[in-house]
Amino acid sequence: MTDFTLHCFSESGNSYKVALMLQLCGADWQPQRVAFFSGETRGSAYRDLNEMGEAPVLIDHTRRPDLVLSQSGAILYHLGEHFGKYMPESEEEKREALRWILWDNHKLTSYSATYRFLRIFAGKGDTPEAEFFHARASSAWRVLDAHLADRDWIAADRPTIADFSLCGYLFWPAQIGLSFDTHTNIPRWLDRLRALRGFKLPEDLMPSGQDETTATA
């Protein structure tokens, strides 16, 4: 048995945040496919695992009994403490990392992920609802791009769990409608993440949550 099992799927940027952290920490882990698009997260078995019905879910087999964790921000913090890597160090850095992780979950990931789902997977890219979420996502991208204008990383002078939280959906710029022509600091930050030893993209770390009969081009 591996040390960690991650219930995840490659289309999920939230799952990717945790998979990337595991990968960069050199963890002994394996992905467990979540068949999201055929409704697995709505089933009773999955709800027994995570009452919120969301991915990812991390099972830490190094604890006795197994420790089951959900919500990517909480999982990132747990892994940072477990491995002693990518954690904010000073009290100021901790507050800053928490500030950006909470903002990410409320604004950046929330709007970017919802717009991507409507546009790419639900076929509703031209609806008023999708346009609303894209506008809100665009506002969040402007905040992030401005923050990165005079710094390399989100919350410290080195990569931390805050960087992994915020990057979750941004490696799909075309799918979320993010233009690097107008947001020039974000791609430079993403390139710094790509340069980290062991970096991989979501599709290289996790199985797809789509069945072959429902896969979207």
mmCIF file of N, CA and C in Angstrom, residues 50-171:
data_model
loop_
_atom_site.group_PDB
_atom_site.id
_atom_site.type_symbol
_atom_site.label_atom_id
_atom_site.label_comp_id
_atom_site.label_asym_id
_atom_site.label_seq_id
_atom_site.Cartn_x
_atom_site.Cartn_y
_atom_site.Cartn_z
ATOM 1 N N ASN A 50 -16.794 11.559 1.621
ATOM 2 C CA ASN A 50 -16.764 13.015 1.769
ATOM 3 C C ASN A 50 -18.186 13.535 1.686
ATOM 4 N N GLU A 51 -18.739 13.948 2.804
ATOM 5 C CA GLU A 51 -20.124 14.398 2.856
ATOM 6 C C GLU A 51 -20.386 15.598 1.958
ATOM 7 N N MET A 52 -19.323 16.331 1.590
ATOM 8 C CA MET A 52 -19.485 17.486 0.712
ATOM 9 C C MET A 52 -19.665 17.090 -0.748
ATOM 10 N N GLY A 53 -19.369 15.835 -1.073
ATOM 11 C CA GLY A 53 -19.543 15.357 -2.434
ATOM 12 C C GLY A 53 -18.617 16.020 -3.421
ATOM 13 N N GLU A 54 -17.380 16.291 -3.017
ATOM 14 C CA GLU A 54 -16.416 16.976 -3.866
ATOM 15 C C GLU A 54 -15.109 16.203 -3.942
ATOM 16 N N ALA A 55 -14.345 16.490 -4.981
ATOM 17 C CA ALA A 55 -12.983 15.988 -5.106
ATOM 18 C C ALA A 55 -12.052 17.201 -5.015
ATOM 19 N N PRO A 56 -10.867 16.980 -4.428
ATOM 20 C CA PRO A 56 -10.253 15.707 -4.086
ATOM 21 C C PRO A 56 -10.563 15.259 -2.660
ATOM 22 N N VAL A 57 -10.255 13.993 -2.423
ATOM 23 C CA VAL A 57 -10.209 13.445 -1.073
ATOM 24 C C VAL A 57 -8.874 12.724 -0.933
ATOM 25 N N LEU A 58 -8.141 13.059 0.113
ATOM 26 C CA LEU A 58 -6.850 12.412 0.376
ATOM 27 C C LEU A 58 -6.993 11.455 1.541
ATOM 28 N N ILE A 59 -6.482 10.242 1.363
ATOM 29 C CA ILE A 59 -6.399 9.293 2.471
ATOM 30 C C ILE A 59 -4.926 9.128 2.826
ATOM 31 N N ASP A 60 -4.595 9.502 4.044
ATOM 32 C CA ASP A 60 -3.225 9.410 4.556
ATOM 33 C C ASP A 60 -3.090 8.092 5.305
ATOM 34 N N HIS A 61 -2.433 7.127 4.660
ATOM 35 C CA HIS A 61 -2.281 5.794 5.246
ATOM 36 C C HIS A 61 -1.141 5.735 6.246
ATOM 37 N N THR A 62 -0.390 6.839 6.412
ATOM 38 C CA THR A 62 0.683 6.839 7.405
ATOM 39 C C THR A 62 0.131 7.037 8.810
ATOM 40 N N ARG A 63 -1.132 7.403 8.916
ATOM 41 C CA ARG A 63 -1.786 7.564 10.215
ATOM 42 C C ARG A 63 -2.557 6.304 10.558
ATOM 43 N N ARG A 64 -2.727 6.066 11.823
ATOM 44 C CA ARG A 64 -3.517 4.922 12.279
ATOM 45 C C ARG A 64 -4.596 5.412 13.228
ATOM 46 N N PRO A 65 -5.863 5.285 12.874
ATOM 47 C CA PRO A 65 -6.348 4.767 11.593
ATOM 48 C C PRO A 65 -6.085 5.758 10.467
ATOM 49 N N ASP A 66 -6.420 5.333 9.246
ATOM 50 C CA ASP A 66 -6.243 6.221 8.108
ATOM 51 C C ASP A 66 -6.897 7.576 8.377
ATOM 52 N N LEU A 67 -6.210 8.636 7.936
ATOM 53 C CA LEU A 67 -6.755 9.979 8.047
ATOM 54 C C LEU A 67 -7.354 10.372 6.706
ATOM 55 N N VAL A 68 -8.626 10.730 6.698
ATOM 56 C CA VAL A 68 -9.335 11.109 5.477
ATOM 57 C C VAL A 68 -9.548 12.622 5.496
ATOM 58 N N LEU A 69 -9.074 13.291 4.446
ATOM 59 C CA LEU A 69 -9.142 14.741 4.375
ATOM 60 C C LEU A 69 -9.791 15.188 3.076
ATOM 61 N N SER A 70 -10.588 16.243 3.147
ATOM 62 C CA SER A 70 -11.151 16.866 1.951
ATOM 63 C C SER A 70 -10.874 18.357 2.011
ATOM 64 N N GLN A 71 -11.176 19.040 0.899
ATOM 65 C CA GLN A 71 -10.899 20.455 0.686
ATOM 66 C C GLN A 71 -9.397 20.661 0.436
ATOM 67 N N SER A 72 -9.088 21.139 -0.765
ATOM 68 C CA SER A 72 -7.697 21.195 -1.217
ATOM 69 C C SER A 72 -6.817 22.056 -0.315
ATOM 70 N N GLY A 73 -7.339 23.178 0.182
ATOM 71 C CA GLY A 73 -6.524 24.026 1.034
ATOM 72 C C GLY A 73 -6.100 23.328 2.313
ATOM 73 N N ALA A 74 -7.036 22.623 2.941
ATOM 74 C CA ALA A 74 -6.712 21.879 4.157
ATOM 75 C C ALA A 74 -5.731 20.753 3.868
ATOM 76 N N ILE A 75 -5.908 20.098 2.716
ATOM 77 C CA ILE A 75 -5.006 19.000 2.350
ATOM 78 C C ILE A 75 -3.604 19.525 2.097
ATOM 79 N N LEU A 76 -3.497 20.642 1.384
ATOM 80 C CA LEU A 76 -2.177 21.223 1.129
ATOM 81 C C LEU A 76 -1.468 21.546 2.436
ATOM 82 N N TYR A 77 -2.182 22.109 3.388
ATOM 83 C CA TYR A 77 -1.584 22.437 4.675
ATOM 84 C C TYR A 77 -1.103 21.175 5.391
ATOM 85 N N HIS A 78 -1.929 20.134 5.351
ATOM 86 C CA HIS A 78 -1.550 18.873 5.982
ATOM 87 C C HIS A 78 -0.289 18.301 5.346
ATOM 88 N N LEU A 79 -0.238 18.291 4.033
ATOM 89 C CA LEU A 79 0.929 17.741 3.349
ATOM 90 C C LEU A 79 2.177 18.581 3.596
ATOM 91 N N GLY A 80 1.997 19.895 3.641
ATOM 92 C CA GLY A 80 3.140 20.754 3.935
ATOM 93 C C GLY A 80 3.730 20.449 5.304
ATOM 94 N N GLU A 81 2.871 20.245 6.287
ATOM 95 C CA GLU A 81 3.360 19.892 7.621
ATOM 96 C C GLU A 81 3.964 18.499 7.639
ATOM 97 N N HIS A 82 3.340 17.560 6.908
ATOM 98 C CA HIS A 82 3.832 16.186 6.884
ATOM 99 C C HIS A 82 5.238 16.101 6.294
ATOM 100 N N PHE A 83 5.453 16.771 5.181
ATOM 101 C CA PHE A 83 6.739 16.681 4.486
ATOM 102 C C PHE A 83 7.726 17.765 4.898
ATOM 103 N N GLY A 84 7.245 18.789 5.577
ATOM 104 C CA GLY A 84 8.126 19.890 5.926
ATOM 105 C C GLY A 84 8.592 20.664 4.711
ATOM 106 N N LYS A 85 7.730 20.751 3.706
ATOM 107 C CA LYS A 85 8.080 21.437 2.468
ATOM 108 C C LYS A 85 6.961 22.395 2.065
ATOM 109 N N TYR A 86 7.373 23.468 1.397
ATOM 110 C CA TYR A 86 6.448 24.441 0.776
ATOM 111 C C TYR A 86 5.511 25.101 1.779
ATOM 112 N N MET A 87 5.928 25.147 3.013
ATOM 113 C CA MET A 87 5.097 25.801 4.024
ATOM 114 C C MET A 87 5.557 27.231 4.257
ATOM 115 N N PRO A 88 4.625 28.136 4.532
ATOM 116 C CA PRO A 88 5.032 29.454 5.010
ATOM 117 C C PRO A 88 5.748 29.298 6.343
ATOM 118 N N GLU A 89 6.717 30.155 6.589
ATOM 119 C CA GLU A 89 7.551 29.968 7.773
ATOM 120 C C GLU A 89 7.248 30.961 8.888
ATOM 121 N N SER A 90 7.326 32.234 8.618
ATOM 122 C CA SER A 90 7.064 33.225 9.650
ATOM 123 C C SER A 90 5.556 33.391 9.839
ATOM 124 N N GLU A 91 5.191 34.046 10.929
ATOM 125 C CA GLU A 91 3.775 34.325 11.173
ATOM 126 C C GLU A 91 3.207 35.193 10.065
ATOM 127 N N GLU A 92 3.992 36.130 9.566
ATOM 128 C CA GLU A 92 3.538 36.987 8.474
ATOM 129 C C GLU A 92 3.278 36.168 7.213
ATOM 130 N N GLU A 93 4.179 35.238 6.896
ATOM 131 C CA GLU A 93 3.988 34.383 5.726
ATOM 132 C C GLU A 93 2.769 33.487 5.889
ATOM 133 N N LYS A 94 2.540 32.984 7.083
ATOM 134 C CA LYS A 94 1.375 32.128 7.317
ATOM 135 C C LYS A 94 0.082 32.897 7.074
ATOM 136 N N ARG A 95 0.035 34.106 7.588
ATOM 137 C CA ARG A 95 -1.168 34.922 7.373
ATOM 138 C C ARG A 95 -1.349 35.228 5.889
ATOM 139 N N GLU A 96 -0.250 35.522 5.213
ATOM 140 C CA GLU A 96 -0.335 35.861 3.800
ATOM 141 C C GLU A 96 -0.760 34.660 2.964
ATOM 142 N N ALA A 97 -0.197 33.487 3.266
ATOM 143 C CA ALA A 97 -0.587 32.283 2.537
ATOM 144 C C ALA A 97 -2.065 31.971 2.751
ATOM 145 N N LEU A 98 -2.523 32.062 3.994
ATOM 146 C CA LEU A 98 -3.928 31.798 4.291
ATOM 147 C C LEU A 98 -4.825 32.814 3.585
ATOM 148 N N ARG A 99 -4.403 34.069 3.560
ATOM 149 C CA ARG A 99 -5.191 35.115 2.907
ATOM 150 C C ARG A 99 -5.406 34.790 1.432
ATOM 151 N N TRP A 100 -4.348 34.357 0.759
ATOM 152 C CA TRP A 100 -4.458 34.081 -0.668
ATOM 153 C C TRP A 100 -5.170 32.762 -0.953
ATOM 154 N N ILE A 101 -5.012 31.766 -0.089
ATOM 155 C CA ILE A 101 -5.724 30.503 -0.289
ATOM 156 C C ILE A 101 -7.226 30.711 -0.131
ATOM 157 N N LEU A 102 -7.622 31.498 0.875
ATOM 158 C CA LEU A 102 -9.044 31.782 1.060
ATOM 159 C C LEU A 102 -9.587 32.604 -0.111
ATOM 160 N N TRP A 103 -8.821 33.560 -0.568
ATOM 161 C CA TRP A 103 -9.244 34.358 -1.736
ATOM 162 C C TRP A 103 -9.360 33.476 -2.971
ATOM 163 N N ASP A 104 -8.417 32.572 -3.138
ATOM 164 C CA ASP A 104 -8.464 31.659 -4.282
ATOM 165 C C ASP A 104 -9.747 30.849 -4.275
ATOM 166 N N ASN A 105 -10.072 30.259 -3.138
ATOM 167 C CA ASN A 105 -11.260 29.412 -3.076
ATOM 168 C C ASN A 105 -12.545 30.211 -3.271
ATOM 169 N N HIS A 106 -12.552 31.449 -2.823
ATOM 170 C CA HIS A 106 -13.758 32.271 -2.927
ATOM 171 C C HIS A 106 -13.887 32.942 -4.292
ATOM 172 N N LYS A 107 -12.767 33.354 -4.878
ATOM 173 C CA LYS A 107 -12.808 34.154 -6.094
ATOM 174 C C LYS A 107 -12.144 33.459 -7.285
ATOM 175 N N LEU A 108 -10.848 33.235 -7.215
ATOM 176 C CA LEU A 108 -10.100 32.794 -8.398
ATOM 177 C C LEU A 108 -10.545 31.424 -8.891
ATOM 178 N N THR A 109 -10.417 30.414 -8.050
ATOM 179 C CA THR A 109 -10.838 29.070 -8.453
ATOM 180 C C THR A 109 -12.352 28.996 -8.627
ATOM 181 N N SER A 110 -13.086 29.600 -7.720
ATOM 182 C CA SER A 110 -14.545 29.499 -7.768
ATOM 183 C C SER A 110 -15.094 29.947 -9.112
ATOM 184 N N TYR A 111 -14.713 31.141 -9.556
ATOM 185 C CA TYR A 111 -15.264 31.664 -10.797
ATOM 186 C C TYR A 111 -14.635 31.022 -12.033
ATOM 187 N N SER A 112 -13.322 30.801 -11.998
ATOM 188 C CA SER A 112 -12.649 30.193 -13.154
ATOM 189 C C SER A 112 -13.162 28.785 -13.405
ATOM 190 N N ALA A 113 -13.303 27.997 -12.345
ATOM 191 C CA ALA A 113 -13.746 26.620 -12.491
ATOM 192 C C ALA A 113 -15.192 26.538 -12.956
ATOM 193 N N THR A 114 -16.039 27.408 -12.418
ATOM 194 C CA THR A 114 -17.446 27.372 -12.808
ATOM 195 C C THR A 114 -17.612 27.768 -14.268
ATOM 196 N N TYR A 115 -16.905 28.818 -14.689
ATOM 197 C CA TYR A 115 -16.992 29.223 -16.090
ATOM 198 C C TYR A 115 -16.478 28.103 -17.000
ATOM 199 N N ARG A 116 -15.371 27.490 -16.644
ATOM 200 C CA ARG A 116 -14.821 26.402 -17.465
ATOM 201 C C ARG A 116 -15.807 25.255 -17.578
ATOM 202 N N PHE A 117 -16.454 24.892 -16.468
ATOM 203 C CA PHE A 117 -17.415 23.796 -16.514
ATOM 204 C C PHE A 117 -18.571 24.131 -17.443
ATOM 205 N N LEU A 118 -19.113 25.335 -17.310
ATOM 206 C CA LEU A 118 -20.234 25.732 -18.161
ATOM 207 C C LEU A 118 -19.829 25.755 -19.629
ATOM 208 N N ARG A 119 -18.643 26.252 -19.908
ATOM 209 C CA ARG A 119 -18.210 26.421 -21.300
ATOM 210 C C ARG A 119 -17.759 25.118 -21.941
ATOM 211 N N ILE A 120 -16.950 24.353 -21.232
ATOM 212 C CA ILE A 120 -16.311 23.184 -21.834
ATOM 213 C C ILE A 120 -17.143 21.919 -21.670
ATOM 214 N N PHE A 121 -17.746 21.739 -20.517
ATOM 215 C CA PHE A 121 -18.395 20.464 -20.227
ATOM 216 C C PHE A 121 -19.921 20.516 -20.280
ATOM 217 N N ALA A 122 -20.504 21.688 -20.076
ATOM 218 C CA ALA A 122 -21.963 21.793 -20.088
ATOM 219 C C ALA A 122 -22.493 22.415 -21.371
ATOM 220 N N GLY A 123 -21.613 22.881 -22.237
ATOM 221 C CA GLY A 123 -22.040 23.468 -23.507
ATOM 222 C C GLY A 123 -22.854 24.735 -23.349
ATOM 223 N N LYS A 124 -22.543 25.528 -22.306
ATOM 224 C CA LYS A 124 -23.318 26.742 -22.031
ATOM 225 C C LYS A 124 -22.434 27.982 -22.059
ATOM 226 N N GLY A 125 -21.434 27.976 -22.939
ATOM 227 C CA GLY A 125 -20.470 29.062 -22.959
ATOM 228 C C GLY A 125 -21.029 30.401 -23.373
ATOM 229 N N ASP A 126 -22.139 30.415 -24.078
ATOM 230 C CA ASP A 126 -22.704 31.674 -24.571
ATOM 231 C C ASP A 126 -23.882 32.173 -23.738
ATOM 232 N N THR A 127 -24.136 31.564 -22.618
ATOM 233 C CA THR A 127 -25.280 31.945 -21.800
ATOM 234 C C THR A 127 -24.937 33.128 -20.898
ATOM 235 N N PRO A 128 -25.935 33.852 -20.451
ATOM 236 C CA PRO A 128 -25.681 34.957 -19.508
ATOM 237 C C PRO A 128 -24.994 34.483 -18.226
ATOM 238 N N GLU A 129 -25.329 33.277 -17.779
ATOM 239 C CA GLU A 129 -24.694 32.749 -16.569
ATOM 240 C C GLU A 129 -23.196 32.590 -16.772
ATOM 241 N N ALA A 130 -22.816 32.021 -17.925
ATOM 242 C CA ALA A 130 -21.394 31.829 -18.211
ATOM 243 C C ALA A 130 -20.682 33.172 -18.340
ATOM 244 N N GLU A 131 -21.305 34.104 -18.987
ATOM 245 C CA GLU A 131 -20.704 35.430 -19.148
ATOM 246 C C GLU A 131 -20.486 36.104 -17.800
ATOM 247 N N PHE A 132 -21.423 35.891 -16.876
ATOM 248 C CA PHE A 132 -21.280 36.450 -15.529
ATOM 249 C C PHE A 132 -20.041 35.875 -14.848
ATOM 250 N N PHE A 133 -19.906 34.542 -14.884
ATOM 251 C CA PHE A 133 -18.771 33.922 -14.218
ATOM 252 C C PHE A 133 -17.452 34.288 -14.890
ATOM 253 N N HIS A 134 -17.458 34.439 -16.204
ATOM 254 C CA HIS A 134 -16.237 34.839 -16.889
ATOM 255 C C HIS A 134 -15.827 36.254 -16.486
ATOM 256 N N ALA A 135 -16.785 37.129 -16.351
ATOM 257 C CA ALA A 135 -16.475 38.488 -15.922
ATOM 258 C C ALA A 135 -15.891 38.508 -14.512
ATOM 259 N N ARG A 136 -16.449 37.693 -13.626
ATOM 260 C CA ARG A 136 -15.921 37.637 -12.258
ATOM 261 C C ARG A 136 -14.540 36.997 -12.226
ATOM 262 N N ALA A 137 -14.341 35.962 -13.056
ATOM 263 C CA ALA A 137 -13.021 35.347 -13.144
ATOM 264 C C ALA A 137 -12.002 36.347 -13.669
ATOM 265 N N SER A 138 -12.387 37.122 -14.674
ATOM 266 C CA SER A 138 -11.482 38.118 -15.252
ATOM 267 C C SER A 138 -11.044 39.129 -14.200
ATOM 268 N N SER A 139 -11.964 39.508 -13.334
ATOM 269 C CA SER A 139 -11.617 40.421 -12.251
ATOM 270 C C SER A 139 -10.582 39.804 -11.321
ATOM 271 N N ALA A 140 -10.745 38.520 -11.017
ATOM 272 C CA ALA A 140 -9.783 37.832 -10.153
ATOM 273 C C ALA A 140 -8.421 37.717 -10.831
ATOM 274 N N TRP A 141 -8.407 37.455 -12.132
ATOM 275 C CA TRP A 141 -7.122 37.368 -12.848
ATOM 276 C C TRP A 141 -6.379 38.691 -12.792
ATOM 277 N N ARG A 142 -7.108 39.796 -12.886
ATOM 278 C CA ARG A 142 -6.456 41.105 -12.811
ATOM 279 C C ARG A 142 -5.808 41.325 -11.445
ATOM 280 N N VAL A 143 -6.486 40.892 -10.398
ATOM 281 C CA VAL A 143 -5.924 41.006 -9.053
ATOM 282 C C VAL A 143 -4.641 40.181 -8.952
ATOM 283 N N LEU A 144 -4.688 38.943 -9.419
ATOM 284 C CA LEU A 144 -3.519 38.067 -9.349
ATOM 285 C C LEU A 144 -2.372 38.614 -10.184
ATOM 286 N N ASP A 145 -2.672 39.058 -11.391
ATOM 287 C CA ASP A 145 -1.615 39.558 -12.268
ATOM 288 C C ASP A 145 -0.938 40.780 -11.652
ATOM 289 N N ALA A 146 -1.708 41.658 -11.049
ATOM 290 C CA ALA A 146 -1.132 42.837 -10.402
ATOM 291 C C ALA A 146 -0.261 42.436 -9.210
ATOM 292 N N HIS A 147 -0.709 41.442 -8.459
ATOM 293 C CA HIS A 147 0.060 40.972 -7.305
ATOM 294 C C HIS A 147 1.422 40.427 -7.734
ATOM 295 N N LEU A 148 1.480 39.807 -8.908
ATOM 296 C CA LEU A 148 2.718 39.195 -9.388
ATOM 297 C C LEU A 148 3.609 40.156 -10.158
ATOM 298 N N ALA A 149 3.233 41.405 -10.226
ATOM 299 C CA ALA A 149 4.001 42.368 -11.012
ATOM 300 C C ALA A 149 5.406 42.583 -10.456
ATOM 301 N N ASP A 150 5.562 42.517 -9.139
ATOM 302 C CA ASP A 150 6.860 42.801 -8.534
ATOM 303 C C ASP A 150 7.320 41.684 -7.603
ATOM 304 N N ARG A 151 6.839 40.466 -7.870
ATOM 305 C CA ARG A 151 7.246 39.336 -7.031
ATOM 306 C C ARG A 151 7.194 38.056 -7.854
ATOM 307 N N ASP A 152 7.970 37.053 -7.427
ATOM 308 C CA ASP A 152 8.019 35.784 -8.150
ATOM 309 C C ASP A 152 6.986 34.792 -7.662
ATOM 310 N N TRP A 153 6.631 34.867 -6.361
ATOM 311 C CA TRP A 153 5.747 33.871 -5.762
ATOM 312 C C TRP A 153 4.643 34.569 -4.986
ATOM 313 N N ILE A 154 3.633 33.822 -4.609
ATOM 314 C CA ILE A 154 2.413 34.415 -4.055
ATOM 315 C C ILE A 154 2.578 34.971 -2.651
ATOM 316 N N ALA A 155 3.133 34.182 -1.730
ATOM 317 C CA ALA A 155 3.094 34.569 -0.323
ATOM 318 C C ALA A 155 4.455 34.664 0.348
ATOM 319 N N ALA A 156 5.506 34.324 -0.371
ATOM 320 C CA ALA A 156 6.848 34.330 0.209
ATOM 321 C C ALA A 156 7.859 34.546 -0.913
ATOM 322 N N ASP A 157 9.140 34.433 -0.575
ATOM 323 C CA ASP A 157 10.171 34.579 -1.594
ATOM 324 C C ASP A 157 10.539 33.242 -2.232
ATOM 325 N N ARG A 158 9.641 32.291 -2.119
ATOM 326 C CA ARG A 158 9.842 30.935 -2.630
ATOM 327 C C ARG A 158 8.449 30.324 -2.813
ATOM 328 N N PRO A 159 8.329 29.223 -3.525
ATOM 329 C CA PRO A 159 7.008 28.612 -3.688
ATOM 330 C C PRO A 159 6.481 28.039 -2.382
ATOM 331 N N THR A 160 5.186 28.226 -2.166
ATOM 332 C CA THR A 160 4.522 27.672 -0.985
ATOM 333 C C THR A 160 3.198 27.041 -1.416
ATOM 334 N N ILE A 161 2.502 26.507 -0.446
ATOM 335 C CA ILE A 161 1.200 25.911 -0.732
ATOM 336 C C ILE A 161 0.231 26.921 -1.337
ATOM 337 N N ALA A 162 0.450 28.206 -1.107
ATOM 338 C CA ALA A 162 -0.418 29.224 -1.712
ATOM 339 C C ALA A 162 -0.286 29.210 -3.225
ATOM 340 N N ASP A 163 0.934 29.029 -3.738
ATOM 341 C CA ASP A 163 1.135 28.975 -5.180
ATOM 342 C C ASP A 163 0.415 27.779 -5.781
ATOM 343 N N PHE A 164 0.482 26.640 -5.118
ATOM 344 C CA PHE A 164 -0.162 25.444 -5.648
ATOM 345 C C PHE A 164 -1.676 25.573 -5.625
ATOM 346 N N SER A 165 -2.198 26.288 -4.633
ATOM 347 C CA SER A 165 -3.637 26.500 -4.574
ATOM 348 C C SER A 165 -4.104 27.376 -5.729
ATOM 349 N N LEU A 166 -3.407 28.478 -5.967
ATOM 350 C CA LEU A 166 -3.864 29.436 -6.965
ATOM 351 C C LEU A 166 -3.680 28.960 -8.400
ATOM 352 N N CYS A 167 -2.719 28.077 -8.636
ATOM 353 C CA CYS A 167 -2.422 27.693 -10.025
ATOM 354 C C CYS A 167 -3.373 26.643 -10.571
ATOM 355 N N GLY A 168 -4.236 26.085 -9.740
ATOM 356 C CA GLY A 168 -4.989 24.886 -10.080
ATOM 357 C C GLY A 168 -5.647 24.857 -11.441
ATOM 358 N N TYR A 169 -6.286 25.956 -11.836
ATOM 359 C CA TYR A 169 -7.022 25.982 -13.104
ATOM 360 C C TYR A 169 -6.334 26.814 -14.183
ATOM 361 N N LEU A 170 -5.201 27.397 -13.868
ATOM 362 C CA LEU A 170 -4.604 28.362 -14.786
ATOM 363 C C LEU A 170 -3.723 27.735 -15.853
ATOM 364 N N PHE A 171 -3.478 26.435 -15.756
ATOM 365 C CA PHE A 171 -2.750 25.751 -16.825
ATOM 366 C C PHE A 171 -3.682 25.354 -17.973
#
